[in-house]
Tab-separated table of C-alpha atoms and ligand atoms in Angstrom:
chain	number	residue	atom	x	y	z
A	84	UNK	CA	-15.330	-41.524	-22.516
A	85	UNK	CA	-12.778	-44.309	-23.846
A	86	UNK	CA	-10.056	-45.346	-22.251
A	87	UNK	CA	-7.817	-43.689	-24.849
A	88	UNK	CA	-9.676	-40.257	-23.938
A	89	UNK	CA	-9.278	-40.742	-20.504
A	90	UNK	CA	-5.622	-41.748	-20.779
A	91	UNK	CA	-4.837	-38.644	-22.821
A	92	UNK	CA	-6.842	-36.364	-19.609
A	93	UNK	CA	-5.066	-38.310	-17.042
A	94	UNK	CA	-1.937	-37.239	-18.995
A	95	UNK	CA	-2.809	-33.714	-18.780
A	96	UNK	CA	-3.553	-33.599	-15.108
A	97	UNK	CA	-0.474	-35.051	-14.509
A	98	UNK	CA	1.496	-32.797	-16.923
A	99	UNK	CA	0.020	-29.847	-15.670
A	100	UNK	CA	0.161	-30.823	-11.601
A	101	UNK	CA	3.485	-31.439	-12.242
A	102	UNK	CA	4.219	-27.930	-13.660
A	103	UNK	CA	2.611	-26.137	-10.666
A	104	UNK	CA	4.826	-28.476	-8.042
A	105	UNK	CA	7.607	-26.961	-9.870
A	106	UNK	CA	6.039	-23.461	-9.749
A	107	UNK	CA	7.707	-20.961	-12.672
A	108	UNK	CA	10.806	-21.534	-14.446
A	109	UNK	CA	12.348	-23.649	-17.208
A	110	UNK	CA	13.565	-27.052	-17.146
A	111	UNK	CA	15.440	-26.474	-20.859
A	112	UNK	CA	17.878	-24.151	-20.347
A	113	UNK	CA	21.583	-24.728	-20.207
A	114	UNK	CA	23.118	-25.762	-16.890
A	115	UNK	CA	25.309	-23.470	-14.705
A	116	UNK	CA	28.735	-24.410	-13.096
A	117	UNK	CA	26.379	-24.725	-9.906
A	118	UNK	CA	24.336	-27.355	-11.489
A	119	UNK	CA	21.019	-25.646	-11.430
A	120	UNK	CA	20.055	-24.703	-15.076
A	121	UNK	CA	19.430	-21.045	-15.525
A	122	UNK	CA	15.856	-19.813	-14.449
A	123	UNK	CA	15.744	-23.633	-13.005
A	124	UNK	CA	12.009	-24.134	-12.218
A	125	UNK	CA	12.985	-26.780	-9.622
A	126	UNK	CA	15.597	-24.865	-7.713
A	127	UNK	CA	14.613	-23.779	-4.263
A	128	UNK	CA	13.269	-20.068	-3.306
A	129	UNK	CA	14.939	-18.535	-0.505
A	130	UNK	CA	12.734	-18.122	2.641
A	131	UNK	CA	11.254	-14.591	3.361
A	132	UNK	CA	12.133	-12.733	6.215
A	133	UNK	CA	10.768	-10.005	7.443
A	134	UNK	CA	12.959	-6.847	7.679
A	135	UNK	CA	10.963	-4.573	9.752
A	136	UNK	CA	9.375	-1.551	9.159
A	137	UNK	CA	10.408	0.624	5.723
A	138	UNK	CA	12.132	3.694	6.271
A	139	UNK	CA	9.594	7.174	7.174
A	140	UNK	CA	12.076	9.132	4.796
A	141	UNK	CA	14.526	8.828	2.268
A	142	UNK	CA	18.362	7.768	4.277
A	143	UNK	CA	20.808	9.671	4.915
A	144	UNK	CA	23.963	10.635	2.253
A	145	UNK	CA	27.222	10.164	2.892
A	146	UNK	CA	29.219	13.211	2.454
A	147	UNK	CA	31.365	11.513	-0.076
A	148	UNK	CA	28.803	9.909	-2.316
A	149	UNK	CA	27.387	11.343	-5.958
A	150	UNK	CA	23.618	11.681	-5.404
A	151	UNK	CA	22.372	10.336	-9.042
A	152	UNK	CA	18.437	11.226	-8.071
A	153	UNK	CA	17.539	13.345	-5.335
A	154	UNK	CA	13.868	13.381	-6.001
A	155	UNK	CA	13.526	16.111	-7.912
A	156	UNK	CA	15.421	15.986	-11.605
A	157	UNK	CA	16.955	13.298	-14.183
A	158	UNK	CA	20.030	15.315	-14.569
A	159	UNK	CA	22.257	12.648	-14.346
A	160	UNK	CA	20.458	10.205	-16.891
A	161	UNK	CA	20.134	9.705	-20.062
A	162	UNK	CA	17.806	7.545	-21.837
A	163	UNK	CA	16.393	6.648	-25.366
A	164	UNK	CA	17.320	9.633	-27.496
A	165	UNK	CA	19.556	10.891	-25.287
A	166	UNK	CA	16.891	12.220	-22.795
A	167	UNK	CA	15.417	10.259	-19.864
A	168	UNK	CA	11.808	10.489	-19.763
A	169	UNK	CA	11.023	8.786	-16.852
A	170	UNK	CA	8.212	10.617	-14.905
A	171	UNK	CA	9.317	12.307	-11.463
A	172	UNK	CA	6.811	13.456	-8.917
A	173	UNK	CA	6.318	13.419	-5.303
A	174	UNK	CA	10.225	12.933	-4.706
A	175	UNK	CA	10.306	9.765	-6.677
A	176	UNK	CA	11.346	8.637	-10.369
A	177	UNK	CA	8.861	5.851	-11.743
A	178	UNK	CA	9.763	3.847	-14.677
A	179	UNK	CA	6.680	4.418	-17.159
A	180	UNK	CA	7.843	2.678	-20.771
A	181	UNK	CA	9.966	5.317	-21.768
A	182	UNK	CA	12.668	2.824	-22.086
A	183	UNK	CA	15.984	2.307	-19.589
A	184	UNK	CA	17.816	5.188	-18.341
A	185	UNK	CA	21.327	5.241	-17.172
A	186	UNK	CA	23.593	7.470	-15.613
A	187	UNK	CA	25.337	10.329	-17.658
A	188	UNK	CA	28.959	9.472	-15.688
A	189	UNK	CA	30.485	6.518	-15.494
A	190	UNK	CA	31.479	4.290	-12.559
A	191	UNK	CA	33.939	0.889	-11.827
A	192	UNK	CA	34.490	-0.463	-8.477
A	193	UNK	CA	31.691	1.160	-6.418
A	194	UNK	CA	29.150	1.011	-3.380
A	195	UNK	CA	25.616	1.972	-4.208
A	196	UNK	CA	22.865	3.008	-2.513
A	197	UNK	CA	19.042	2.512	-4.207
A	198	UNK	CA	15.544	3.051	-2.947
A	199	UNK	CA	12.861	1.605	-4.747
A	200	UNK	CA	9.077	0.498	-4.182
A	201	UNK	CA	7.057	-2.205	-6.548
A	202	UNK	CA	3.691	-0.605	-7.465
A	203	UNK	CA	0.758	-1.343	-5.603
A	204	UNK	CA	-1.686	-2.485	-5.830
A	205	UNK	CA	-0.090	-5.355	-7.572
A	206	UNK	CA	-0.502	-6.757	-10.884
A	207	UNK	CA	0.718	-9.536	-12.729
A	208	UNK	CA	2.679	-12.288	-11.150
A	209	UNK	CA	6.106	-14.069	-11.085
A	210	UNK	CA	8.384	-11.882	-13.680
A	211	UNK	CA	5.509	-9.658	-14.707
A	212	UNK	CA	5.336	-8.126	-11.254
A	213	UNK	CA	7.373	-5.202	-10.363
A	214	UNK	CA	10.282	-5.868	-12.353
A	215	UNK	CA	12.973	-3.424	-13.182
A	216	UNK	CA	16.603	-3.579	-12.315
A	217	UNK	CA	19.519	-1.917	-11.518
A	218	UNK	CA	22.625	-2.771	-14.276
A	219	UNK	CA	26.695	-2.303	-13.434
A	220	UNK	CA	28.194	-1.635	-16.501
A	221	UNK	CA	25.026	-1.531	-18.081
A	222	UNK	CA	24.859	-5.191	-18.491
A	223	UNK	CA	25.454	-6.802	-14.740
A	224	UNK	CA	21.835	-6.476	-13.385
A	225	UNK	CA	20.537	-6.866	-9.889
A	226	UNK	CA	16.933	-7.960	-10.717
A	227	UNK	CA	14.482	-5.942	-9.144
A	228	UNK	CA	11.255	-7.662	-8.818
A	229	UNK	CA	8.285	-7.582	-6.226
A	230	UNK	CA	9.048	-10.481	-4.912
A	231	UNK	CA	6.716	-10.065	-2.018
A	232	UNK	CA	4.837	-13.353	-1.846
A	233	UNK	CA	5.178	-13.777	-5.605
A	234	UNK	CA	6.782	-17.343	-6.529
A	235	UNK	CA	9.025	-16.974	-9.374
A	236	UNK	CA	12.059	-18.746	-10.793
A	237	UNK	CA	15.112	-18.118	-7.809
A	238	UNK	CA	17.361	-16.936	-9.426
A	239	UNK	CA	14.905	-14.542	-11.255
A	240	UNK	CA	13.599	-13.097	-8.292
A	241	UNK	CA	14.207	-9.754	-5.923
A	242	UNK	CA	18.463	-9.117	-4.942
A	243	UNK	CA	19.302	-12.195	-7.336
A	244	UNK	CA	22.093	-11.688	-9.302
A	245	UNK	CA	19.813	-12.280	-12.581
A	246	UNK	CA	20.176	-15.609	-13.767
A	247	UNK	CA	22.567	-17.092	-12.100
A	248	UNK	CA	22.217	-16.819	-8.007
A	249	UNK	CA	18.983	-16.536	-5.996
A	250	UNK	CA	19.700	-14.256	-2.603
A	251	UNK	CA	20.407	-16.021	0.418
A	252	UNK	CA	16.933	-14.706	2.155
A	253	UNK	CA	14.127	-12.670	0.299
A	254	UNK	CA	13.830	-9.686	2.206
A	255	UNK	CA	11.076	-8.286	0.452
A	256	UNK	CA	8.591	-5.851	1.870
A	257	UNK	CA	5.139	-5.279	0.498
A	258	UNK	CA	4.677	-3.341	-2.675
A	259	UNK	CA	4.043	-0.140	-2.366
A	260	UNK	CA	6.789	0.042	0.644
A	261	UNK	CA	10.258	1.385	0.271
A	262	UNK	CA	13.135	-0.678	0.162
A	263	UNK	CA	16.743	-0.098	0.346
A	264	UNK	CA	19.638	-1.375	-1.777
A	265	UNK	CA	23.247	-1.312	-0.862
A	266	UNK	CA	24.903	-2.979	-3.278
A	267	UNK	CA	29.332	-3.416	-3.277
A	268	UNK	CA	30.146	-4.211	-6.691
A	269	UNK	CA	33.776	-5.061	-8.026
A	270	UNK	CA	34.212	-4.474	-11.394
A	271	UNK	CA	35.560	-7.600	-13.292
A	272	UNK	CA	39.596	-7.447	-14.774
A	273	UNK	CA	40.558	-8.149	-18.062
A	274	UNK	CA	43.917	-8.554	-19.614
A	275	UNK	CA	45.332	-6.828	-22.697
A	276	UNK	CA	43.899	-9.690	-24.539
A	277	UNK	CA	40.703	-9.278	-22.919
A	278	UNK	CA	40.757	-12.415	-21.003
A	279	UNK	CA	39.066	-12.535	-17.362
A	280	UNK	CA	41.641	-12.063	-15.046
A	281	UNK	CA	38.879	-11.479	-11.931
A	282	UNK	CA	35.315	-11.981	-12.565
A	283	UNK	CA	33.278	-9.419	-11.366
A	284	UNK	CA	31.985	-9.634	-7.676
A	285	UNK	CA	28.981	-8.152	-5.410
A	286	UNK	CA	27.618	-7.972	-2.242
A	287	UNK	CA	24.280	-7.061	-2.008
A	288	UNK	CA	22.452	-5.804	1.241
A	289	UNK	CA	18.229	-5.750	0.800
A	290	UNK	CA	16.628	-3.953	3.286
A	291	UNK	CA	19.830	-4.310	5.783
A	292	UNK	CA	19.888	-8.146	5.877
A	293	UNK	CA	22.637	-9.182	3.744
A	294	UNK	CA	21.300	-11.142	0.950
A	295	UNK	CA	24.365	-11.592	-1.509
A	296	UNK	CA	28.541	-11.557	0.017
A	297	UNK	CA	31.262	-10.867	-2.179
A	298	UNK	CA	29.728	-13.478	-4.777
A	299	UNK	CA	31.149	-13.643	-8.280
A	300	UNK	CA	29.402	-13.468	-11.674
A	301	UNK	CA	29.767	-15.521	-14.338
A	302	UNK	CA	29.400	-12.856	-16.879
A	303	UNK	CA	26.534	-10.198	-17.964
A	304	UNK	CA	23.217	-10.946	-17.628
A	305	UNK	CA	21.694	-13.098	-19.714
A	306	UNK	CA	17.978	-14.620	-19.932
A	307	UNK	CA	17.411	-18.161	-20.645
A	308	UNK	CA	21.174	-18.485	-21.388
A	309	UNK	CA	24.806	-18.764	-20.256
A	310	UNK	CA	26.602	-15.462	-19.617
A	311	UNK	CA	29.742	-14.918	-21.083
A	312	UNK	CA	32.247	-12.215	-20.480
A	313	UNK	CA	33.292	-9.686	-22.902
A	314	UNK	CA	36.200	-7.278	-22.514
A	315	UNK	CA	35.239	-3.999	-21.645
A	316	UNK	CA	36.381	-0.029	-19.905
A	317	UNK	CA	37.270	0.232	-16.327
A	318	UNK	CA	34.401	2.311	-16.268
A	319	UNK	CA	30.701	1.846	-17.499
A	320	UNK	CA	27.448	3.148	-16.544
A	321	UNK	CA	24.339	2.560	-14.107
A	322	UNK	CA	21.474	1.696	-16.139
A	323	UNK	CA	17.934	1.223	-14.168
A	324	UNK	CA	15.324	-1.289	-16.348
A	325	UNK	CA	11.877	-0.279	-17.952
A	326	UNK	CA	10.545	-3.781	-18.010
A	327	UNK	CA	6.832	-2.788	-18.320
A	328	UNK	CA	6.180	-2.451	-14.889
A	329	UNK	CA	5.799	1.428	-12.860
A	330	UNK	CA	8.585	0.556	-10.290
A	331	UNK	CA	9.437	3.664	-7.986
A	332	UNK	CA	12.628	5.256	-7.401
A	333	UNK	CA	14.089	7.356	-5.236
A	334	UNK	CA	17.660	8.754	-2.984
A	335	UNK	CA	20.349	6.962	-5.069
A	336	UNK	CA	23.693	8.089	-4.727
A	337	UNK	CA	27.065	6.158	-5.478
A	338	UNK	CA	30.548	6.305	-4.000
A	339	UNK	CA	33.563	5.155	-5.899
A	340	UNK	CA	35.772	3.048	-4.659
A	341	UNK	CA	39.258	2.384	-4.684
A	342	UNK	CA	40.428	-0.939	-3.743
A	343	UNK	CA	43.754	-0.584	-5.121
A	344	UNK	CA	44.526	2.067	-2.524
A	345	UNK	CA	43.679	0.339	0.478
A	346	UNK	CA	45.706	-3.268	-0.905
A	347	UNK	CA	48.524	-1.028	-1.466
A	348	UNK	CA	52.122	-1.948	0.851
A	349	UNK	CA	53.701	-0.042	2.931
A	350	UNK	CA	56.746	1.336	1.519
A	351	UNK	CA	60.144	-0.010	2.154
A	352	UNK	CA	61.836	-0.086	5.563
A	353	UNK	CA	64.710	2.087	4.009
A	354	UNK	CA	68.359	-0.233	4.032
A	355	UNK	CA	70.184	-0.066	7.136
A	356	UNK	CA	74.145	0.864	6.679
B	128	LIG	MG1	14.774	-7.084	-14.213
């Protein structure tokens, strides 16, 4: 081998021992007000805790939410064509590349309530594993993602708010398991002129340990880019993702809520004479 030849392997090693201490990600994507670029390769992954057994059953529904699946029917989704297609068996919806579904009514400030399971046995790794997603507005996504011992980029991976900030923990259980989502999301505010008054916020609880608080977005999701707001309703749908992968779910519902009321002052003392 000459030198030359042996330089050029050496190069490669390095190259690709490098990539794998970085683990998957991107190191040429556009930098976030945080610092970390989006989908940064190099940016740490939360540590895993375990949160205990999954639930025997489906939870219980408040008596003031919306059920949008109770195992049974996609009644309250549409999809491409107008129909959702997903397939629905054993209590369950499972994405199966019909395309993304969303929900027939529309929704702003909200709490909402998600079971889902990654498909086991597993296949694929980092982003090809058990993705799917659960959209505010159709376009402020909650990655989904079996991120059960599954390196991927952190900001990519289970309860991250998609490209832009990794959960605090990942609370993942196995695939095949159940796990709950209880998300608080506050829709963003625009002016007449469609600037951002208040960015959008959520709070994100993954299998009851609180993995996201009151943390606000920088704009809809975007991949490999910067998000940027856009003006849009007070109201917008839920959309779930068909990213490929057979994700499982089951017992959402949704409550409105109504911030407004519980901010608003107590009326006047009336004037004393
Ligand atoms: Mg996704």
């Amino acid at each position: 081998m000459s030198t030359a030849t042996l330089s050029r392997c050496l190069a490669g090693l390095f190259a690709a021992s490098t990539l794998l201490a970085q683990g998957p990600g991107y190191t040429d994507t556009p930098k976030l007000p945080s610092g970390w670029r989006v989908h940064d390769a190099t940016r740490p992954r939360p540590p895993a805790v375990d949160p205990g057994p999954a639930p025997a059953a489906p939870l219980p529904v408040p008596a003031d939410a919306t059920r949008l699946f109770d195992g049974t029917k996609l009644d309250a989704w549409t999809g491409n064509g107008g129909v959702a297609k997903w397939t629905v068996k054993d209590g369950f919806m499972e994405v199966n590349g019909t395309g993304d579904i969303q929900t027939k009514a529309e929704f702003g400030d909200c709490q909402l309530h998600v079971e889902w399971a990654a498909p086991a046995p597993t296949k694929g790794d980092s982003q090809g594993r058990g993705n799917s997603g659960v959209f505010f507005f159709g376009r402020y996504e909650v990655q989904v993602l079996d991120s059960y011992d599954n390196p991927t980029y952190a900001d990519g991976q289970a309860a991250s708010i998609y490209g832009q900030l990794p959960p605090m923990v990942n609370a993942c259980r196995k695939p095949g398991e159940w796990q709950t989502y209880d998300i608080v999301f506050r829709a963003p505010r625009f002016d007449a002129d469609g600037k951002v008054l208040e960015p959008a916020r959520v709070t994100v609880v993954h299998n009851g340990i609180v993995v996201q608080l009151d943390q606000p977005l920088l704009g809809p999701t975007a991949h490999r880019s910067l998000p940027q707001y856009e003006p849009h309703a007070a109201t917008g749908p839920i959309r779930l993702q068909d990213h490929g992968d057979p994700v499982r779910y089951r017992n959402l519902w949704i409550r409105p809520l109504d911030f407004a009321r519980q901010a608003a002052p107590a009326p006047a003392a009336p004037e004393k004479k």
